[in-house]
Amino acid sequence: MTQDSGFWPNVRLVWGVVKHTAPFHCPRLMLLMVAILAAACRSTPFQVRGAVPESLGASAVVVQPFGFQWAEPDWRSVELSQRLVNVALAQTGDAALFFGPTELQVARPGEDGGNGLTRAVVATLASYGVRPDGLMVLRPSAEKRIQSGERELIDTEGYTVGQSATEVVMYVGRVEVLHPATHEVVLEVFGEATVNPYADILDEGADPAPELTSLMEALTREALRGLSSHLKPPRAPSPALATSLAWAPWDVLDMAAWMPKDMTDLEAPLRTEAGQDPRSLRMQRLRFANPHADAALLETLARRPGGLYVRAAPEGAKLSAGDLVLTLDGRPALPQTLARARLALVPVEARVQQPSGRIVPLVLP
């Protein structure tokens, strides 16, 4: 059992209640804790519905914008789905071409009376040598359920001394795997995560819903496991262009309303309605896009334009540590676009800012 299983958020909630009600020497509470832990360990972390037919194969996968079933800014749908794209790249490697939420839009089968395979989608797939029936779509979504109630307050002797109002927030997540060419939903993965109100949140602004993020990452991994034996790249990939990357998302997230586009404005004493300066907000989005990056790297990215920052590259590669890939074929550089360059039919034109600040053209791979 691992922390990705979806079990730990619920256990942490129970732990918090016990911690705030009585010391651990209370036998009744200890027995309750043990019983809950045992029950949680026996539970199934996810529900899986359906299976990908053996006859279906995929050379391309599109991760759609995240479907929040409550009000959230549009950029949140993009950044959470892009986080799931990064999960897919880490898990599947070169098994398929991956496209993110800002690149291809594929309607759900039956929506608008079509199968979602517009001319633009078909043309993009054809440019990589992929047929329309070689496309799969991942549609992540979630709803938020809130339960209100009362909690007993217990003294050190185990007696009830009062009550307090409680509010439990639960996220119910889902990842659908669609095959647009046949109008089929071939696989669905469901899961739940309860918000831990007692968790130590280091930076709530970077991730306002960490339990949701962890849940959706785990559901995406599970969906990809069900799809893995059906993935096949359109051709053998070229050697790796970089071995470690970081992403500055300015060119992708639509944050014009609260973040200045001009890099020279970063130090200006501007304030948003929420009372935060643009630099602070920029650092928060960097932390979400790069959850394992250290403070020094984030400071470096905060002062650079949007793009892919090369942390490490193989010896002899065209890219070097410290390079910032600004664009690929005239579009914003994303982790998946650089990965696709290794599987492209024709070379990809890149604009790269070197550590010196000089911008040079490169042809990849």
Tab-separated table of C-alpha atoms in Angstrom:
chain	number	residue	atom	x	y	z
A	1	MET	CA	0.000	0.000	0.000
A	2	THR	CA	1.504	3.355	-1.045
A	3	GLN	CA	0.624	6.962	-0.456
A	4	ASP	CA	-0.671	7.156	-4.029
A	5	SER	CA	-3.434	4.687	-3.229
A	6	GLY	CA	-5.978	7.328	-2.224
A	7	PHE	CA	-6.188	5.871	1.305
A	8	TRP	CA	-3.913	8.277	3.174
A	9	PRO	CA	-6.021	11.483	2.920
A	10	ASN	CA	-8.835	9.761	4.851
A	11	VAL	CA	-6.474	8.338	7.447
A	12	ARG	CA	-4.865	11.736	8.039
A	13	LEU	CA	-8.321	13.189	8.722
A	14	VAL	CA	-9.055	10.570	11.378
A	15	TRP	CA	-5.619	11.103	12.929
A	16	GLY	CA	-6.325	14.813	13.215
A	17	VAL	CA	-9.632	14.200	15.009
A	18	VAL	CA	-8.001	11.829	17.470
A	19	LYS	CA	-5.109	14.192	18.060
A	20	HIS	CA	-7.418	17.050	18.922
A	21	THR	CA	-9.806	15.152	21.203
A	22	ALA	CA	-7.794	13.075	23.668
A	23	PRO	CA	-4.347	11.750	24.535
A	24	PHE	CA	-3.245	8.521	22.885
A	25	HIS	CA	-3.402	6.591	26.154
A	26	CYS	CA	-7.214	6.496	25.879
A	27	PRO	CA	-7.886	2.796	25.084
A	28	ARG	CA	-11.236	3.401	23.376
A	29	LEU	CA	-9.777	5.860	20.878
A	30	MET	CA	-6.744	3.695	20.209
A	31	LEU	CA	-8.967	0.722	19.376
A	32	LEU	CA	-11.052	2.954	17.098
A	33	MET	CA	-7.921	4.133	15.279
A	34	VAL	CA	-6.671	0.590	14.746
A	35	ALA	CA	-10.065	-0.522	13.419
A	36	ILE	CA	-10.226	2.353	10.952
A	37	LEU	CA	-6.686	1.710	9.708
A	38	ALA	CA	-7.450	-1.964	9.171
A	39	ALA	CA	-10.648	-1.205	7.277
A	40	ALA	CA	-8.904	1.360	5.066
A	41	CYS	CA	-6.114	-1.076	4.194
A	42	ARG	CA	-8.671	-3.631	3.030
A	43	SER	CA	-10.501	-1.154	0.792
A	44	THR	CA	-9.993	-0.895	-2.960
A	45	PRO	CA	-8.346	2.464	-3.745
A	46	PHE	CA	-9.933	2.902	-7.189
A	47	GLN	CA	-12.924	1.721	-9.125
A	48	VAL	CA	-12.242	0.719	-12.712
A	49	ARG	CA	-15.057	0.348	-15.207
A	50	GLY	CA	-14.540	-1.208	-18.623
A	51	ALA	CA	-11.410	-2.343	-20.417
A	52	VAL	CA	-9.680	-1.263	-23.611
A	53	PRO	CA	-10.596	-3.721	-26.404
A	54	GLU	CA	-7.674	-5.810	-27.615
A	55	SER	CA	-8.267	-4.620	-31.174
A	56	LEU	CA	-7.648	-0.971	-30.312
A	57	GLY	CA	-4.213	0.587	-30.401
A	58	ALA	CA	-3.015	4.135	-29.879
A	59	SER	CA	-0.020	6.120	-31.041
A	60	ALA	CA	-1.287	9.464	-29.708
A	61	VAL	CA	-2.964	10.501	-26.452
A	62	VAL	CA	-4.634	13.843	-25.725
A	63	VAL	CA	-5.187	15.039	-22.148
A	64	GLN	CA	-8.151	17.420	-22.162
A	65	PRO	CA	-8.603	20.494	-19.913
A	66	PHE	CA	-9.604	19.481	-16.400
A	67	GLY	CA	-13.351	19.407	-15.813
A	68	PHE	CA	-14.050	21.136	-12.511
A	69	GLN	CA	-17.650	20.626	-11.400
A	70	TRP	CA	-17.446	23.827	-9.381
A	71	ALA	CA	-16.286	27.359	-10.135
A	72	GLU	CA	-12.544	27.669	-10.837
A	73	PRO	CA	-10.525	30.034	-13.066
A	74	ASP	CA	-9.868	28.758	-16.580
A	75	TRP	CA	-6.110	28.670	-16.013
A	76	ARG	CA	-6.608	26.141	-13.208
A	77	SER	CA	-8.146	23.680	-15.707
A	78	VAL	CA	-5.085	24.082	-17.892
A	79	GLU	CA	-2.387	23.807	-15.235
A	80	LEU	CA	-3.909	20.770	-13.499
A	81	SER	CA	-4.287	18.888	-16.785
A	82	GLN	CA	-0.742	19.842	-17.767
A	83	ARG	CA	0.407	18.374	-14.463
A	84	LEU	CA	-1.316	15.128	-15.537
A	85	VAL	CA	0.480	15.277	-18.902
A	86	ASN	CA	3.759	15.345	-16.996
A	87	VAL	CA	2.620	12.280	-15.036
A	88	ALA	CA	1.899	10.505	-18.321
A	89	LEU	CA	5.303	11.401	-19.773
A	90	ALA	CA	7.061	10.127	-16.657
A	91	GLN	CA	5.123	6.866	-16.656
A	92	THR	CA	5.006	5.953	-20.345
A	93	GLY	CA	8.157	7.555	-21.736
A	94	ASP	CA	8.215	7.226	-25.530
A	95	ALA	CA	5.239	4.852	-25.746
A	96	ALA	CA	3.083	7.437	-27.570
A	97	LEU	CA	2.788	11.039	-28.700
A	98	PHE	CA	1.198	13.142	-25.956
A	99	PHE	CA	-0.766	16.352	-26.446
A	100	GLY	CA	-1.860	18.718	-23.669
A	101	PRO	CA	-4.972	20.753	-22.847
A	102	THR	CA	-3.930	23.783	-24.933
A	103	GLU	CA	-2.987	21.861	-28.071
A	104	LEU	CA	-5.838	19.655	-29.311
A	105	GLN	CA	-9.518	19.890	-28.395
A	106	VAL	CA	-11.524	16.696	-28.914
A	107	ALA	CA	-15.238	16.693	-28.081
A	108	ARG	CA	-16.735	13.792	-26.148
A	109	PRO	CA	-18.445	11.228	-28.423
A	110	GLY	CA	-21.980	12.407	-29.100
A	111	GLU	CA	-21.324	16.056	-28.259
A	112	ASP	CA	-22.273	18.470	-31.024
A	113	GLY	CA	-23.438	15.511	-33.103
A	114	GLY	CA	-19.901	14.454	-34.063
A	115	ASN	CA	-17.012	12.337	-32.899
A	116	GLY	CA	-14.716	15.228	-32.015
A	117	LEU	CA	-12.203	14.517	-34.788
A	118	THR	CA	-12.145	17.913	-36.437
A	119	ARG	CA	-10.048	18.668	-39.495
A	120	ALA	CA	-7.477	20.368	-37.286
A	121	VAL	CA	-7.127	17.263	-35.105
A	122	VAL	CA	-6.866	14.917	-38.093
A	123	ALA	CA	-4.313	17.207	-39.783
A	124	THR	CA	-2.168	17.379	-36.656
A	125	LEU	CA	-2.190	13.600	-36.274
A	126	ALA	CA	-1.338	13.173	-39.960
A	127	SER	CA	1.695	15.437	-39.562
A	128	TYR	CA	3.111	12.781	-37.214
A	129	GLY	CA	2.002	9.877	-39.398
A	130	VAL	CA	-0.831	8.837	-37.051
A	131	ARG	CA	-4.241	7.725	-38.313
A	132	PRO	CA	-7.415	9.079	-36.625
A	133	ASP	CA	-8.185	5.649	-35.153
A	134	GLY	CA	-4.784	5.744	-33.421
A	135	LEU	CA	-5.894	8.495	-31.017
A	136	MET	CA	-7.025	8.091	-27.404
A	137	VAL	CA	-8.336	10.887	-25.187
A	138	LEU	CA	-8.031	11.263	-21.409
A	139	ARG	CA	-10.738	13.411	-19.842
A	140	PRO	CA	-10.056	14.166	-16.154
A	141	SER	CA	-12.772	15.686	-13.976
A	142	ALA	CA	-13.883	15.950	-10.370
A	143	GLU	CA	-16.748	17.048	-8.180
A	144	LYS	CA	-16.523	18.442	-4.661
A	145	ARG	CA	-18.817	17.183	-1.924
A	146	ILE	CA	-19.145	19.020	1.386
A	147	GLN	CA	-20.684	17.433	4.458
A	148	SER	CA	-21.417	19.476	7.568
A	149	GLY	CA	-21.935	18.092	11.040
A	150	GLU	CA	-20.867	18.207	14.667
A	151	ARG	CA	-17.911	16.662	16.457
A	152	GLU	CA	-17.798	15.558	20.075
A	153	LEU	CA	-15.166	17.090	22.323
A	154	ILE	CA	-13.777	14.510	24.770
A	155	ASP	CA	-11.755	15.179	27.895
A	156	THR	CA	-8.750	13.179	29.112
A	157	GLU	CA	-11.056	10.757	30.935
A	158	GLY	CA	-13.016	9.941	27.789
A	159	TYR	CA	-16.157	11.909	28.730
A	160	THR	CA	-18.013	14.195	26.311
A	161	VAL	CA	-17.575	17.843	27.306
A	162	GLY	CA	-19.063	19.602	24.333
A	163	GLN	CA	-19.499	19.736	20.556
A	164	SER	CA	-18.056	21.717	17.671
A	165	ALA	CA	-19.189	22.220	14.099
A	166	THR	CA	-17.270	20.294	11.441
A	167	GLU	CA	-17.112	20.425	7.668
A	168	VAL	CA	-15.725	17.522	5.657
A	169	VAL	CA	-14.722	18.150	2.042
A	170	MET	CA	-14.378	15.181	-0.303
A	171	TYR	CA	-13.233	15.153	-3.920
A	172	VAL	CA	-14.660	12.514	-6.242
A	173	GLY	CA	-12.388	12.228	-9.278
A	174	ARG	CA	-12.746	10.474	-12.597
A	175	VAL	CA	-10.548	9.850	-15.641
A	176	GLU	CA	-12.288	8.706	-18.814
A	177	VAL	CA	-10.378	7.076	-21.658
A	178	LEU	CA	-12.159	7.751	-24.952
A	179	HIS	CA	-11.613	6.404	-28.448
A	180	PRO	CA	-13.120	9.159	-30.633
A	181	ALA	CA	-12.942	7.207	-33.907
A	182	THR	CA	-15.402	4.599	-32.569
A	183	HIS	CA	-17.343	6.962	-30.264
A	184	GLU	CA	-16.523	4.710	-27.299
A	185	VAL	CA	-15.660	5.375	-23.677
A	186	VAL	CA	-13.365	2.359	-23.317
A	187	LEU	CA	-12.233	2.826	-19.716
A	188	GLU	CA	-13.179	4.838	-16.630
A	189	VAL	CA	-11.281	5.133	-13.357
A	190	PHE	CA	-12.881	6.616	-10.228
A	191	GLY	CA	-11.523	7.537	-6.814
A	192	GLU	CA	-12.124	9.678	-3.734
A	193	ALA	CA	-9.967	11.825	-1.462
A	194	THR	CA	-10.978	13.561	1.745
A	195	VAL	CA	-9.433	16.905	2.624
A	196	ASN	CA	-7.303	16.830	5.747
A	197	PRO	CA	-8.112	20.032	7.684
A	198	TYR	CA	-5.156	19.449	10.016
A	199	ALA	CA	-2.484	19.039	7.356
A	200	ASP	CA	0.487	21.384	7.393
A	201	ILE	CA	0.139	23.382	4.165
A	202	LEU	CA	3.454	24.982	3.256
A	203	ASP	CA	2.064	27.150	0.455
A	204	GLU	CA	-1.681	27.049	-0.085
A	205	GLY	CA	-1.394	29.483	-2.984
A	206	ALA	CA	0.743	27.072	-5.004
A	207	ASP	CA	-1.785	24.234	-4.739
A	208	PRO	CA	-5.195	25.164	-3.300
A	209	ALA	CA	-6.309	21.508	-3.396
A	210	PRO	CA	-3.338	19.157	-2.795
A	211	GLU	CA	-5.582	16.164	-2.048
A	212	LEU	CA	-7.310	16.641	-5.403
A	213	THR	CA	-3.987	16.917	-7.228
A	214	SER	CA	-2.651	13.716	-5.641
A	215	LEU	CA	-5.896	11.889	-6.372
A	216	MET	CA	-5.958	12.881	-10.047
A	217	GLU	CA	-2.297	11.980	-10.511
A	218	ALA	CA	-2.999	8.527	-9.071
A	219	LEU	CA	-6.119	8.072	-11.238
A	220	THR	CA	-4.141	9.091	-14.334
A	221	ARG	CA	-1.463	6.502	-13.547
A	222	GLU	CA	-4.157	3.862	-13.127
A	223	ALA	CA	-5.815	4.798	-16.441
A	224	LEU	CA	-2.452	4.641	-18.205
A	225	ARG	CA	-1.802	1.202	-16.738
A	226	GLY	CA	-5.029	0.036	-18.360
A	227	LEU	CA	-3.945	1.621	-21.628
A	228	SER	CA	-0.255	0.732	-21.562
A	229	SER	CA	-0.383	-2.510	-23.553
A	230	HIS	CA	-2.242	-0.685	-26.352
A	231	LEU	CA	0.258	2.178	-26.773
A	232	LYS	CA	2.696	2.039	-29.654
A	233	PRO	CA	4.828	4.947	-30.911
A	234	PRO	CA	4.525	5.777	-34.621
A	235	ARG	CA	8.291	5.205	-35.037
A	236	ALA	CA	11.443	4.685	-33.008
A	237	PRO	CA	12.389	7.858	-31.089
A	238	SER	CA	15.629	9.731	-31.619
A	239	PRO	CA	18.079	10.009	-28.686
A	240	ALA	CA	17.039	12.077	-25.670
A	241	LEU	CA	17.352	15.850	-26.011
A	242	ALA	CA	17.399	16.506	-22.253
A	243	THR	CA	17.430	14.330	-19.157
A	244	SER	CA	15.936	16.860	-16.726
A	245	LEU	CA	13.615	19.797	-17.407
A	246	ALA	CA	11.716	22.522	-15.591
A	247	TRP	CA	8.775	24.448	-17.013
A	248	ALA	CA	7.915	28.144	-16.805
A	249	PRO	CA	4.225	28.290	-17.879
A	250	TRP	CA	3.779	31.997	-18.670
A	251	ASP	CA	3.034	31.470	-22.364
A	252	VAL	CA	0.355	28.835	-21.701
A	253	LEU	CA	-1.634	29.897	-18.646
A	254	ASP	CA	-4.069	32.720	-19.331
A	255	MET	CA	-3.147	34.913	-16.387
A	256	ALA	CA	-3.218	38.309	-18.067
A	257	ALA	CA	-5.751	39.618	-15.566
A	258	TRP	CA	-3.410	39.188	-12.609
A	259	MET	CA	0.131	38.805	-13.936
A	260	PRO	CA	2.094	41.316	-16.032
A	261	LYS	CA	3.369	40.082	-19.376
A	262	ASP	CA	6.326	42.470	-19.380
A	263	MET	CA	9.230	40.846	-17.558
A	264	THR	CA	10.464	44.300	-16.511
A	265	ASP	CA	7.335	44.729	-14.368
A	266	LEU	CA	8.207	41.861	-12.043
A	267	GLU	CA	9.760	44.095	-9.409
A	268	ALA	CA	7.171	46.855	-9.704
A	269	PRO	CA	5.078	47.444	-6.562
A	270	LEU	CA	1.898	46.273	-8.247
A	271	ARG	CA	-0.827	44.643	-6.187
A	272	THR	CA	-3.757	42.438	-7.129
A	273	GLU	CA	-7.221	42.528	-5.622
A	274	ALA	CA	-6.176	39.647	-3.378
A	275	GLY	CA	-3.312	41.731	-2.021
A	276	GLN	CA	-0.552	39.687	-3.645
A	277	ASP	CA	2.163	41.051	-5.861
A	278	PRO	CA	2.658	39.502	-9.336
A	279	ARG	CA	6.038	38.024	-8.411
A	280	SER	CA	4.512	36.057	-5.532
A	281	LEU	CA	1.821	34.688	-7.831
A	282	ARG	CA	4.435	33.809	-10.421
A	283	MET	CA	6.397	31.821	-7.837
A	284	GLN	CA	3.249	29.954	-6.799
A	285	ARG	CA	2.531	28.836	-10.342
A	286	LEU	CA	6.149	27.780	-10.744
A	287	ARG	CA	5.909	25.646	-7.610
A	288	PHE	CA	2.795	23.938	-8.928
A	289	ALA	CA	4.329	23.305	-12.346
A	290	ASN	CA	7.592	22.051	-10.804
A	291	PRO	CA	6.671	20.398	-7.493
A	292	HIS	CA	10.156	18.970	-6.857
A	293	ALA	CA	12.216	22.030	-7.826
A	294	ASP	CA	14.396	23.731	-5.232
A	295	ALA	CA	14.213	27.416	-4.318
A	296	ALA	CA	17.271	28.386	-6.360
A	297	LEU	CA	15.828	26.924	-9.552
A	298	LEU	CA	12.476	28.618	-8.977
A	299	GLU	CA	14.209	31.959	-8.491
A	300	THR	CA	16.026	31.446	-11.783
A	301	LEU	CA	12.809	30.582	-13.642
A	302	ALA	CA	10.908	33.500	-12.120
A	303	ARG	CA	13.210	35.938	-13.928
A	304	ARG	CA	13.150	34.161	-17.283
A	305	PRO	CA	10.582	34.086	-20.098
A	306	GLY	CA	8.191	31.174	-20.450
A	307	GLY	CA	9.535	27.923	-21.800
A	308	LEU	CA	11.418	24.736	-20.975
A	309	TYR	CA	14.516	25.139	-18.838
A	310	VAL	CA	17.140	22.451	-19.430
A	311	ARG	CA	18.529	21.247	-16.104
A	312	ALA	CA	20.608	18.422	-17.601
A	313	ALA	CA	21.276	17.040	-21.090
A	314	PRO	CA	23.160	14.045	-22.518
A	315	GLU	CA	26.709	14.591	-23.642
A	316	GLY	CA	26.803	15.658	-27.282
A	317	ALA	CA	23.144	16.760	-27.371
A	318	LYS	CA	22.156	20.004	-29.099
A	319	LEU	CA	20.702	21.352	-25.848
A	320	SER	CA	22.845	22.110	-22.799
A	321	ALA	CA	22.187	22.708	-19.120
A	322	GLY	CA	21.019	26.296	-18.613
A	323	ASP	CA	19.352	26.599	-22.018
A	324	LEU	CA	15.754	27.831	-22.128
A	325	VAL	CA	13.696	26.483	-25.045
A	326	LEU	CA	11.318	29.340	-25.874
A	327	THR	CA	9.369	27.931	-28.823
A	328	LEU	CA	9.104	24.805	-30.934
A	329	ASP	CA	7.829	25.325	-34.490
A	330	GLY	CA	6.670	28.793	-33.450
A	331	ARG	CA	4.531	27.576	-30.538
A	332	PRO	CA	5.155	27.669	-26.772
A	333	ALA	CA	7.614	25.020	-25.641
A	334	LEU	CA	5.960	22.389	-23.429
A	335	PRO	CA	7.325	19.144	-21.965
A	336	GLN	CA	5.232	17.092	-24.382
A	337	THR	CA	6.194	19.167	-27.444
A	338	LEU	CA	9.876	18.519	-26.781
A	339	ALA	CA	9.108	14.816	-26.288
A	340	ARG	CA	7.187	14.749	-29.581
A	341	ALA	CA	10.174	16.273	-31.393
A	342	ARG	CA	11.922	12.927	-30.957
A	343	LEU	CA	9.080	11.192	-32.838
A	344	ALA	CA	8.399	13.811	-35.517
A	345	LEU	CA	8.478	13.026	-39.228
A	346	VAL	CA	10.419	16.215	-39.993
A	347	PRO	CA	12.877	18.284	-37.920
A	348	VAL	CA	11.465	20.843	-35.502
A	349	GLU	CA	12.645	24.459	-35.436
A	350	ALA	CA	13.414	25.729	-31.945
A	351	ARG	CA	14.295	29.126	-30.478
A	352	VAL	CA	16.624	28.739	-27.514
A	353	GLN	CA	17.859	31.321	-25.037
A	354	GLN	CA	21.342	30.420	-23.873
A	355	PRO	CA	22.623	31.186	-20.335
A	356	SER	CA	24.324	34.298	-21.738
A	357	GLY	CA	20.924	35.649	-22.822
A	358	ARG	CA	21.613	35.175	-26.515
A	359	ILE	CA	18.729	33.650	-28.488
A	360	VAL	CA	19.729	31.161	-31.160
A	361	PRO	CA	17.793	28.957	-33.616
A	362	LEU	CA	18.199	25.201	-33.434
A	363	VAL	CA	16.850	22.328	-35.489
A	364	LEU	CA	15.768	19.366	-33.344
A	365	PRO	CA	16.287	16.560	-32.842
